[in-house]
PDB file of C-alpha atoms in Angstrom:
ATOM      1  CA  UNK A   2      16.716  -5.060   2.578  1.00 80.00           C
ATOM      2  CA  UNK A   3      14.541  -2.292   1.185  1.00 88.00           C
ATOM      3  CA  UNK A   4      13.553   1.503   2.550  1.00 92.00           C
ATOM      4  CA  UNK A   5      12.309   4.302   1.565  1.00 95.00           C
ATOM      5  CA  UNK A   6      12.147   7.767   2.850  1.00 95.00           C
ATOM      6  CA  UNK A   7       9.758  10.029   1.584  1.00 96.00           C
ATOM      7  CA  UNK A   8      11.052  14.146   2.633  1.00 91.00           C
ATOM      8  CA  UNK A   9       7.890  15.967   4.564  1.00 91.00           C
ATOM      9  CA  UNK A  10       4.996  14.571   5.590  1.00 93.00           C
ATOM     10  CA  UNK A  11       3.271  17.834   4.753  1.00 96.00           C
ATOM     11  CA  UNK A  12       3.488  19.181   1.372  1.00 97.00           C
ATOM     12  CA  UNK A  13       1.547  22.224   0.958  1.00 97.00           C
ATOM     13  CA  UNK A  14       1.139  24.066  -3.166  1.00 97.00           C
ATOM     14  CA  UNK A  15      -0.884  26.766  -4.237  1.00 98.00           C
ATOM     15  CA  UNK A  16      -3.610  25.376  -7.700  1.00 97.00           C
ATOM     16  CA  UNK A  17      -1.754  25.660  -9.965  1.00 97.00           C
ATOM     17  CA  UNK A  18       1.956  25.318  -8.984  1.00 98.00           C
ATOM     18  CA  UNK A  19       4.151  22.627  -9.415  1.00 98.00           C
ATOM     19  CA  UNK A  20       4.013  19.878  -7.202  1.00 98.00           C
ATOM     20  CA  UNK A  21       6.975  17.906  -5.955  1.00 98.00           C
ATOM     21  CA  UNK A  22       6.941  15.247  -3.591  1.00 98.00           C
ATOM     22  CA  UNK A  23       9.962  13.861  -3.202  1.00 98.00           C
ATOM     23  CA  UNK A  24      11.527  10.191  -2.599  1.00 97.00           C
ATOM     24  CA  UNK A  25      14.309   8.144  -1.226  1.00 97.00           C
ATOM     25  CA  UNK A  26      15.203   4.953  -1.910  1.00 96.00           C
ATOM     26  CA  UNK A  27      18.132   2.101  -0.618  1.00 93.00           C
ATOM     27  CA  UNK A  28      17.785  -1.467  -2.138  1.00 88.00           C
ATOM     28  CA  UNK A  29      20.121  -4.004  -1.615  1.00 84.00           C
ATOM     29  CA  UNK A  30      19.300  -5.039  -5.331  1.00 85.00           C
ATOM     30  CA  UNK A  31      17.988  -2.880  -8.427  1.00 85.00           C
ATOM     31  CA  UNK A  32      14.718  -2.427  -7.234  1.00 89.00           C
ATOM     32  CA  UNK A  33      11.281  -1.632  -8.669  1.00 92.00           C
ATOM     33  CA  UNK A  34       9.465   1.615  -7.269  1.00 95.00           C
ATOM     34  CA  UNK A  35       6.210   3.012  -6.812  1.00 95.00           C
ATOM     35  CA  UNK A  36       4.046   5.619  -6.109  1.00 97.00           C
ATOM     36  CA  UNK A  37       0.243   5.531  -4.332  1.00 96.00           C
ATOM     37  CA  UNK A  38      -2.059   8.027  -4.245  1.00 96.00           C
ATOM     38  CA  UNK A  39      -4.627   7.818  -1.131  1.00 93.00           C
ATOM     39  CA  UNK A  40      -8.158   9.644  -0.802  1.00 91.00           C
ATOM     40  CA  UNK A  41      -9.102   9.630   3.470  1.00 86.00           C
ATOM     41  CA  UNK A  42     -10.952   6.263   4.189  1.00 82.00           C
ATOM     42  CA  UNK A  43     -10.142   4.551   0.725  1.00 86.00           C
ATOM     43  CA  UNK A  44      -7.192   2.054  -0.518  1.00 87.00           C
ATOM     44  CA  UNK A  45      -3.842   2.764  -2.250  1.00 91.00           C
ATOM     45  CA  UNK A  46      -4.766   3.896  -5.649  1.00 93.00           C
ATOM     46  CA  UNK A  47      -0.904   3.307  -8.123  1.00 93.00           C
ATOM     47  CA  UNK A  48       0.155   6.412  -9.615  1.00 96.00           C
ATOM     48  CA  UNK A  49       3.069   5.531 -11.375  1.00 95.00           C
ATOM     49  CA  UNK A  50       5.804   2.311 -10.915  1.00 93.00           C
ATOM     50  CA  UNK A  51       9.661   2.467 -12.194  1.00 94.00           C
ATOM     51  CA  UNK A  52      10.026  -1.260 -13.600  1.00 89.00           C
ATOM     52  CA  UNK A  53      14.022  -0.717 -15.180  1.00 81.00           C
ATOM     53  CA  UNK A  54      12.730   0.631 -18.138  1.00 80.00           C
ATOM     54  CA  UNK A  55      12.716   4.108 -18.746  1.00 88.00           C
ATOM     55  CA  UNK A  56      13.440   6.443 -16.113  1.00 92.00           C
ATOM     56  CA  UNK A  57      11.547   9.063 -16.711  1.00 95.00           C
ATOM     57  CA  UNK A  58       7.805   7.696 -15.881  1.00 96.00           C
ATOM     58  CA  UNK A  59       4.871   9.045 -16.147  1.00 96.00           C
ATOM     59  CA  UNK A  60       1.304   8.065 -14.713  1.00 95.00           C
ATOM     60  CA  UNK A  61      -2.126   8.846 -14.596  1.00 95.00           C
ATOM     61  CA  UNK A  62      -3.855  12.800 -13.802  1.00 94.00           C
ATOM     62  CA  UNK A  63      -0.744  14.230 -15.012  1.00 97.00           C
ATOM     63  CA  UNK A  64       1.380  13.506 -12.213  1.00 98.00           C
ATOM     64  CA  UNK A  65       5.097  11.680 -13.478  1.00 97.00           C
ATOM     65  CA  UNK A  66       8.729  10.606 -11.547  1.00 98.00           C
ATOM     66  CA  UNK A  67      12.146  10.101 -12.563  1.00 96.00           C
ATOM     67  CA  UNK A  68      14.572   7.391 -11.785  1.00 96.00           C
ATOM     68  CA  UNK A  69      17.967   8.567 -10.697  1.00 95.00           C
ATOM     69  CA  UNK A  70      20.288   6.175  -9.893  1.00 93.00           C
ATOM     70  CA  UNK A  71      23.198   8.148  -8.429  1.00 93.00           C
ATOM     71  CA  UNK A  72      20.534   9.776  -6.613  1.00 95.00           C
ATOM     72  CA  UNK A  73      18.847   7.187  -5.324  1.00 95.00           C
ATOM     73  CA  UNK A  74      15.760   8.759  -5.208  1.00 97.00           C
ATOM     74  CA  UNK A  75      11.515   8.682  -7.158  1.00 97.00           C
ATOM     75  CA  UNK A  76      10.333  12.339  -6.256  1.00 98.00           C
ATOM     76  CA  UNK A  77       7.227  12.692  -8.187  1.00 98.00           C
ATOM     77  CA  UNK A  78       6.690  15.780  -9.555  1.00 98.00           C
ATOM     78  CA  UNK A  79       2.647  17.238 -11.349  1.00 98.00           C
ATOM     79  CA  UNK A  80       3.288  21.081 -13.364  1.00 97.00           C
ATOM     80  CA  UNK A  81       0.228  22.510 -12.325  1.00 97.00           C
ATOM     81  CA  UNK A  82      -1.902  20.900  -8.955  1.00 97.00           C
ATOM     82  CA  UNK A  83      -5.447  20.315  -8.795  1.00 97.00           C
ATOM     83  CA  UNK A  84      -8.234  20.630  -6.342  1.00 96.00           C
ATOM     84  CA  UNK A  85      -8.491  16.814  -6.746  1.00 95.00           C
ATOM     85  CA  UNK A  86      -4.938  16.413  -6.008  1.00 97.00           C
ATOM     86  CA  UNK A  87      -5.394  16.640  -2.274  1.00 97.00           C
ATOM     87  CA  UNK A  88      -4.023  13.548  -0.496  1.00 96.00           C
ATOM     88  CA  UNK A  89      -2.052  10.898   0.973  1.00 95.00           C
ATOM     89  CA  UNK A  90       1.110   9.790  -1.147  1.00 97.00           C
ATOM     90  CA  UNK A  91       3.310   7.031  -0.607  1.00 96.00           C
ATOM     91  CA  UNK A  92       6.386   5.911  -2.380  1.00 97.00           C
ATOM     92  CA  UNK A  93       6.986   2.544  -2.235  1.00 95.00           C
ATOM     93  CA  UNK A  94      10.161  -0.100  -2.909  1.00 94.00           C
ATOM     94  CA  UNK A  95      10.452  -3.590  -4.152  1.00 90.00           C
ATOM     95  CA  UNK A  96      12.801  -6.701  -5.305  1.00 83.00           C
ATOM     96  CA  UNK A  97       9.526  -7.561  -7.277  1.00 74.00           C
ATOM     97  CA  UNK A  98      12.089  -8.250 -10.420  1.00 70.00           C
ATOM     98  CA  UNK A  99      14.119 -10.500  -7.671  1.00 66.00           C
ATOM     99  CA  UNK A 100      11.785 -12.725  -6.668  1.00 70.00           C
ATOM    100  CA  UNK A 101      10.958 -10.005  -3.235  1.00 72.00           C
ATOM    101  CA  UNK A 102       7.564  -9.691  -3.931  1.00 81.00           C
ATOM    102  CA  UNK A 103       7.279  -7.168  -0.710  1.00 87.00           C
ATOM    103  CA  UNK A 104       6.150  -4.023  -1.088  1.00 91.00           C
ATOM    104  CA  UNK A 105       7.580  -1.778   1.742  1.00 92.00           C
ATOM    105  CA  UNK A 106       6.505   1.569   2.320  1.00 94.00           C
ATOM    106  CA  UNK A 107       7.441   5.226   3.204  1.00 94.00           C
ATOM    107  CA  UNK A 108       5.637   7.279   5.878  1.00 93.00           C
ATOM    108  CA  UNK A 109       3.567   9.573   3.349  1.00 95.00           C
ATOM    109  CA  UNK A 110       3.834  12.740   2.332  1.00 96.00           C
ATOM    110  CA  UNK A 111      -0.142  14.844   2.976  1.00 96.00           C
ATOM    111  CA  UNK A 112      -0.548  17.053   0.128  1.00 97.00           C
ATOM    112  CA  UNK A 113      -2.644  19.959   0.630  1.00 97.00           C
ATOM    113  CA  UNK A 114      -3.843  22.155  -2.234  1.00 97.00           C
ATOM    114  CA  UNK A 115      -4.067  26.325  -1.152  1.00 97.00           C
ATOM    115  CA  UNK A 116      -7.244  27.918  -3.470  1.00 95.00           C
TER     116      UNK A 116
ATOM    117  CA  UNK B  13      -9.232  -4.715 -14.713  1.00 67.00           C
ATOM    118  CA  UNK B  14      -7.385  -6.210 -11.854  1.00 84.00           C
ATOM    119  CA  UNK B  15      -9.892  -5.269  -9.190  1.00 90.00           C
ATOM    120  CA  UNK B  16      -9.655  -6.148  -5.330  1.00 94.00           C
ATOM    121  CA  UNK B  17     -12.132  -5.851  -2.843  1.00 95.00           C
ATOM    122  CA  UNK B  18     -13.269  -6.003   0.671  1.00 96.00           C
ATOM    123  CA  UNK B  19     -15.617  -6.552   3.179  1.00 97.00           C
ATOM    124  CA  UNK B  20     -16.618  -5.886   5.130  1.00 97.00           C
ATOM    125  CA  UNK B  21     -15.620  -2.205   5.239  1.00 95.00           C
ATOM    126  CA  UNK B  22     -16.399  -0.757   8.217  1.00 96.00           C
ATOM    127  CA  UNK B  23     -17.020  -3.328  10.936  1.00 97.00           C
ATOM    128  CA  UNK B  24     -17.582  -2.650  14.501  1.00 97.00           C
ATOM    129  CA  UNK B  25     -17.325  -4.512  17.464  1.00 96.00           C
ATOM    130  CA  UNK B  26     -17.040  -6.126  20.884  1.00 96.00           C
ATOM    131  CA  UNK B  27     -14.114  -6.566  23.013  1.00 97.00           C
ATOM    132  CA  UNK B  28     -12.922 -10.319  23.226  1.00 97.00           C
ATOM    133  CA  UNK B  29     -15.453 -10.773  19.738  1.00 97.00           C
ATOM    134  CA  UNK B  30     -13.183 -12.298  16.760  1.00 97.00           C
ATOM    135  CA  UNK B  31     -13.791 -10.879  13.459  1.00 97.00           C
ATOM    136  CA  UNK B  32     -13.079 -12.130   9.480  1.00 97.00           C
ATOM    137  CA  UNK B  33     -12.102 -10.001   6.810  1.00 98.00           C
ATOM    138  CA  UNK B  34     -12.181 -10.559   3.759  1.00 97.00           C
ATOM    139  CA  UNK B  35     -10.018  -9.833   0.968  1.00 96.00           C
ATOM    140  CA  UNK B  36     -10.889 -10.979  -3.085  1.00 95.00           C
ATOM    141  CA  UNK B  37      -9.685 -10.595  -6.077  1.00 92.00           C
ATOM    142  CA  UNK B  38     -12.811  -9.990  -8.350  1.00 92.00           C
ATOM    143  CA  UNK B  39     -10.884 -10.484 -11.981  1.00 88.00           C
ATOM    144  CA  UNK B  40      -8.041 -12.783 -11.639  1.00 88.00           C
ATOM    145  CA  UNK B  41      -6.583 -14.440 -10.014  1.00 88.00           C
ATOM    146  CA  UNK B  42      -3.699 -13.560  -7.155  1.00 86.00           C
ATOM    147  CA  UNK B  43      -0.651 -15.755  -6.982  1.00 81.00           C
ATOM    148  CA  UNK B  44      -0.152 -13.917  -3.733  1.00 89.00           C
ATOM    149  CA  UNK B  45      -2.066 -12.020  -0.850  1.00 93.00           C
ATOM    150  CA  UNK B  46      -1.059  -9.374   1.764  1.00 94.00           C
ATOM    151  CA  UNK B  47      -1.887  -7.540   4.403  1.00 96.00           C
ATOM    152  CA  UNK B  48      -0.878  -4.429   6.624  1.00 96.00           C
ATOM    153  CA  UNK B  49      -2.428  -2.235   8.811  1.00 96.00           C
ATOM    154  CA  UNK B  50      -2.665   0.922   8.544  1.00 92.00           C
ATOM    155  CA  UNK B  51      -2.895   3.278  11.851  1.00 88.00           C
ATOM    156  CA  UNK B  52      -4.054   6.830  11.776  1.00 84.00           C
ATOM    157  CA  UNK B  53      -1.889   9.006   9.846  1.00 81.00           C
ATOM    158  CA  UNK B  54       0.485   6.492   9.006  1.00 86.00           C
ATOM    159  CA  UNK B  55       1.946   4.390   6.568  1.00 88.00           C
ATOM    160  CA  UNK B  56       0.834   0.979   5.835  1.00 91.00           C
ATOM    161  CA  UNK B  57       2.169  -1.851   7.718  1.00 93.00           C
ATOM    162  CA  UNK B  58       2.765  -5.538   6.034  1.00 94.00           C
ATOM    163  CA  UNK B  59       1.507  -8.124   8.049  1.00 96.00           C
ATOM    164  CA  UNK B  60       1.949 -11.188   6.271  1.00 95.00           C
ATOM    165  CA  UNK B  61       1.861 -12.517   2.991  1.00 92.00           C
ATOM    166  CA  UNK B  62      -0.373 -15.153   1.782  1.00 90.00           C
ATOM    167  CA  UNK B  63      -0.298 -17.649  -0.814  1.00 86.00           C
ATOM    168  CA  UNK B  64      -2.749 -20.156  -1.893  1.00 82.00           C
ATOM    169  CA  UNK B  65      -2.811 -23.469  -0.744  1.00 81.00           C
ATOM    170  CA  UNK B  66       0.090 -22.995   2.569  1.00 84.00           C
ATOM    171  CA  UNK B  67       0.494 -21.053   5.609  1.00 87.00           C
ATOM    172  CA  UNK B  68       1.193 -17.627   5.692  1.00 91.00           C
ATOM    173  CA  UNK B  69       4.470 -16.148   6.454  1.00 92.00           C
ATOM    174  CA  UNK B  70       4.524 -13.285   9.368  1.00 95.00           C
ATOM    175  CA  UNK B  71       6.372 -10.047   9.924  1.00 94.00           C
ATOM    176  CA  UNK B  72       8.329  -9.490  12.282  1.00 94.00           C
ATOM    177  CA  UNK B  73       5.628  -8.859  16.170  1.00 94.00           C
ATOM    178  CA  UNK B  74       3.058  -9.973  14.041  1.00 95.00           C
ATOM    179  CA  UNK B  75       0.742 -12.618  16.474  1.00 94.00           C
ATOM    180  CA  UNK B  76       0.006 -15.673  14.035  1.00 92.00           C
ATOM    181  CA  UNK B  77      -2.728 -16.734  16.334  1.00 95.00           C
ATOM    182  CA  UNK B  78      -4.171 -13.570  16.960  1.00 96.00           C
ATOM    183  CA  UNK B  79      -4.125 -12.863  12.938  1.00 97.00           C
ATOM    184  CA  UNK B  80      -5.799 -15.663  11.318  1.00 96.00           C
ATOM    185  CA  UNK B  81      -4.597 -15.662   7.788  1.00 94.00           C
ATOM    186  CA  UNK B  82      -6.246 -18.244   5.507  1.00 90.00           C
ATOM    187  CA  UNK B  83      -6.063 -18.647   1.709  1.00 89.00           C
ATOM    188  CA  UNK B  84      -7.739 -21.028   0.211  1.00 83.00           C
ATOM    189  CA  UNK B  85      -8.574 -20.463  -3.142  1.00 88.00           C
ATOM    190  CA  UNK B  86      -6.909 -17.799  -6.036  1.00 88.00           C
ATOM    191  CA  UNK B  87      -9.483 -15.016  -5.772  1.00 92.00           C
ATOM    192  CA  UNK B  88      -9.702 -15.188  -1.932  1.00 93.00           C
ATOM    193  CA  UNK B  89      -8.164 -14.549   1.849  1.00 94.00           C
ATOM    194  CA  UNK B  90      -9.313 -14.376   4.783  1.00 95.00           C
ATOM    195  CA  UNK B  91      -7.709 -12.020   8.390  1.00 97.00           C
ATOM    196  CA  UNK B  92      -9.665 -13.345  10.620  1.00 97.00           C
ATOM    197  CA  UNK B  93      -8.812 -10.905  14.190  1.00 97.00           C
ATOM    198  CA  UNK B  94      -9.562 -13.581  17.273  1.00 97.00           C
ATOM    199  CA  UNK B  95     -10.667 -12.405  21.000  1.00 96.00           C
ATOM    200  CA  UNK B  96     -10.002  -8.521  19.748  1.00 96.00           C
ATOM    201  CA  UNK B  97      -9.244  -5.256  22.327  1.00 96.00           C
ATOM    202  CA  UNK B  98      -9.679  -1.822  21.805  1.00 96.00           C
ATOM    203  CA  UNK B  99      -6.113  -1.891  20.449  1.00 95.00           C
ATOM    204  CA  UNK B 100      -6.879  -3.580  17.495  1.00 96.00           C
ATOM    205  CA  UNK B 101      -8.872  -0.890  15.739  1.00 96.00           C
ATOM    206  CA  UNK B 102      -7.200   0.032  12.631  1.00 95.00           C
ATOM    207  CA  UNK B 103      -7.791   0.172   9.128  1.00 95.00           C
ATOM    208  CA  UNK B 104      -6.539  -3.259   7.102  1.00 96.00           C
ATOM    209  CA  UNK B 105      -5.835  -3.256   3.929  1.00 95.00           C
ATOM    210  CA  UNK B 106      -5.187  -6.494   1.755  1.00 96.00           C
ATOM    211  CA  UNK B 107      -3.795  -6.383  -1.918  1.00 95.00           C
ATOM    212  CA  UNK B 108      -3.456  -9.080  -4.291  1.00 92.00           C
ATOM    213  CA  UNK B 109      -0.675  -9.435  -7.174  1.00 86.00           C
ATOM    214  CA  UNK B 110      -0.957 -10.515 -10.391  1.00 79.00           C
ATOM    215  CA  UNK B 111       1.984 -12.637 -11.825  1.00 73.00           C
ATOM    216  CA  UNK B 112       4.360 -11.395 -14.178  1.00 73.00           C
ATOM    217  CA  UNK B 113       2.572  -7.227 -13.798  1.00 77.00           C
ATOM    218  CA  UNK B 114       4.690  -6.489 -11.065  1.00 78.00           C
ATOM    219  CA  UNK B 115       2.286  -4.891  -9.083  1.00 83.00           C
ATOM    220  CA  UNK B 116       0.116  -5.542  -5.467  1.00 88.00           C
ATOM    221  CA  UNK B 117      -3.249  -3.849  -6.148  1.00 92.00           C
ATOM    222  CA  UNK B 118      -5.333  -2.470  -3.224  1.00 93.00           C
ATOM    223  CA  UNK B 119      -8.303  -3.320  -1.828  1.00 94.00           C
ATOM    224  CA  UNK B 120     -10.296  -0.514  -0.340  1.00 94.00           C
ATOM    225  CA  UNK B 121      -9.438  -0.969   3.081  1.00 94.00           C
ATOM    226  CA  UNK B 122     -12.107  -2.379   5.699  1.00 96.00           C
ATOM    227  CA  UNK B 123     -12.021  -0.414   9.346  1.00 95.00           C
ATOM    228  CA  UNK B 124     -12.681  -1.913  12.679  1.00 97.00           C
ATOM    229  CA  UNK B 125     -13.092  -0.697  15.818  1.00 97.00           C
ATOM    230  CA  UNK B 126     -13.002  -2.592  19.010  1.00 97.00           C
ATOM    231  CA  UNK B 127     -15.710  -1.372  21.554  1.00 96.00           C
TER     232      UNK B 127
END
């Protein structure tokens, strides 16, 4: 079984401020973890993924996330927010490494950037 | 690389008619394709997993006779919404796996409106 909890359905930050989007997971086996971004009326774009290599994962557009097994967390951060970061962000978990290719998504966090 | 397309991007149909949505992997062969449904301001819900040449595996609560999935080749999967009703109006997104990459590539989505 696997699940994801995203704390905060809406997050607002000022342009240039730190972005922190929270994700906690539950998995019966060591998980693979993903962050996706979705712009209005579009599909999902992969920001980054954790696949049991380095715990600090760097992705596109300046985003990074750190896998913390002790906290069962995979929070997404970006040091300085840009207006173009305004979008919906989804954390997802899978057990692809154990033959289960399904992705289970969190409920999403809508990020608003304040000029 | 790893581009997934969907057609059509938007479709409006009358209640009682059927609608077919295509999902294609353009530059790779997808061992598995997935179909998701997304209601406004909500997360993605997996509807079914589709493997080439075999019957799709539907998630609990998804009517397989209403949402017909055909995966005729390694680059094409189709979702047919039969006898559509207004409550079937939603954003439908497909994704595809590239073997050995441990990642799903998402299509741009299809907005279905049933009147």
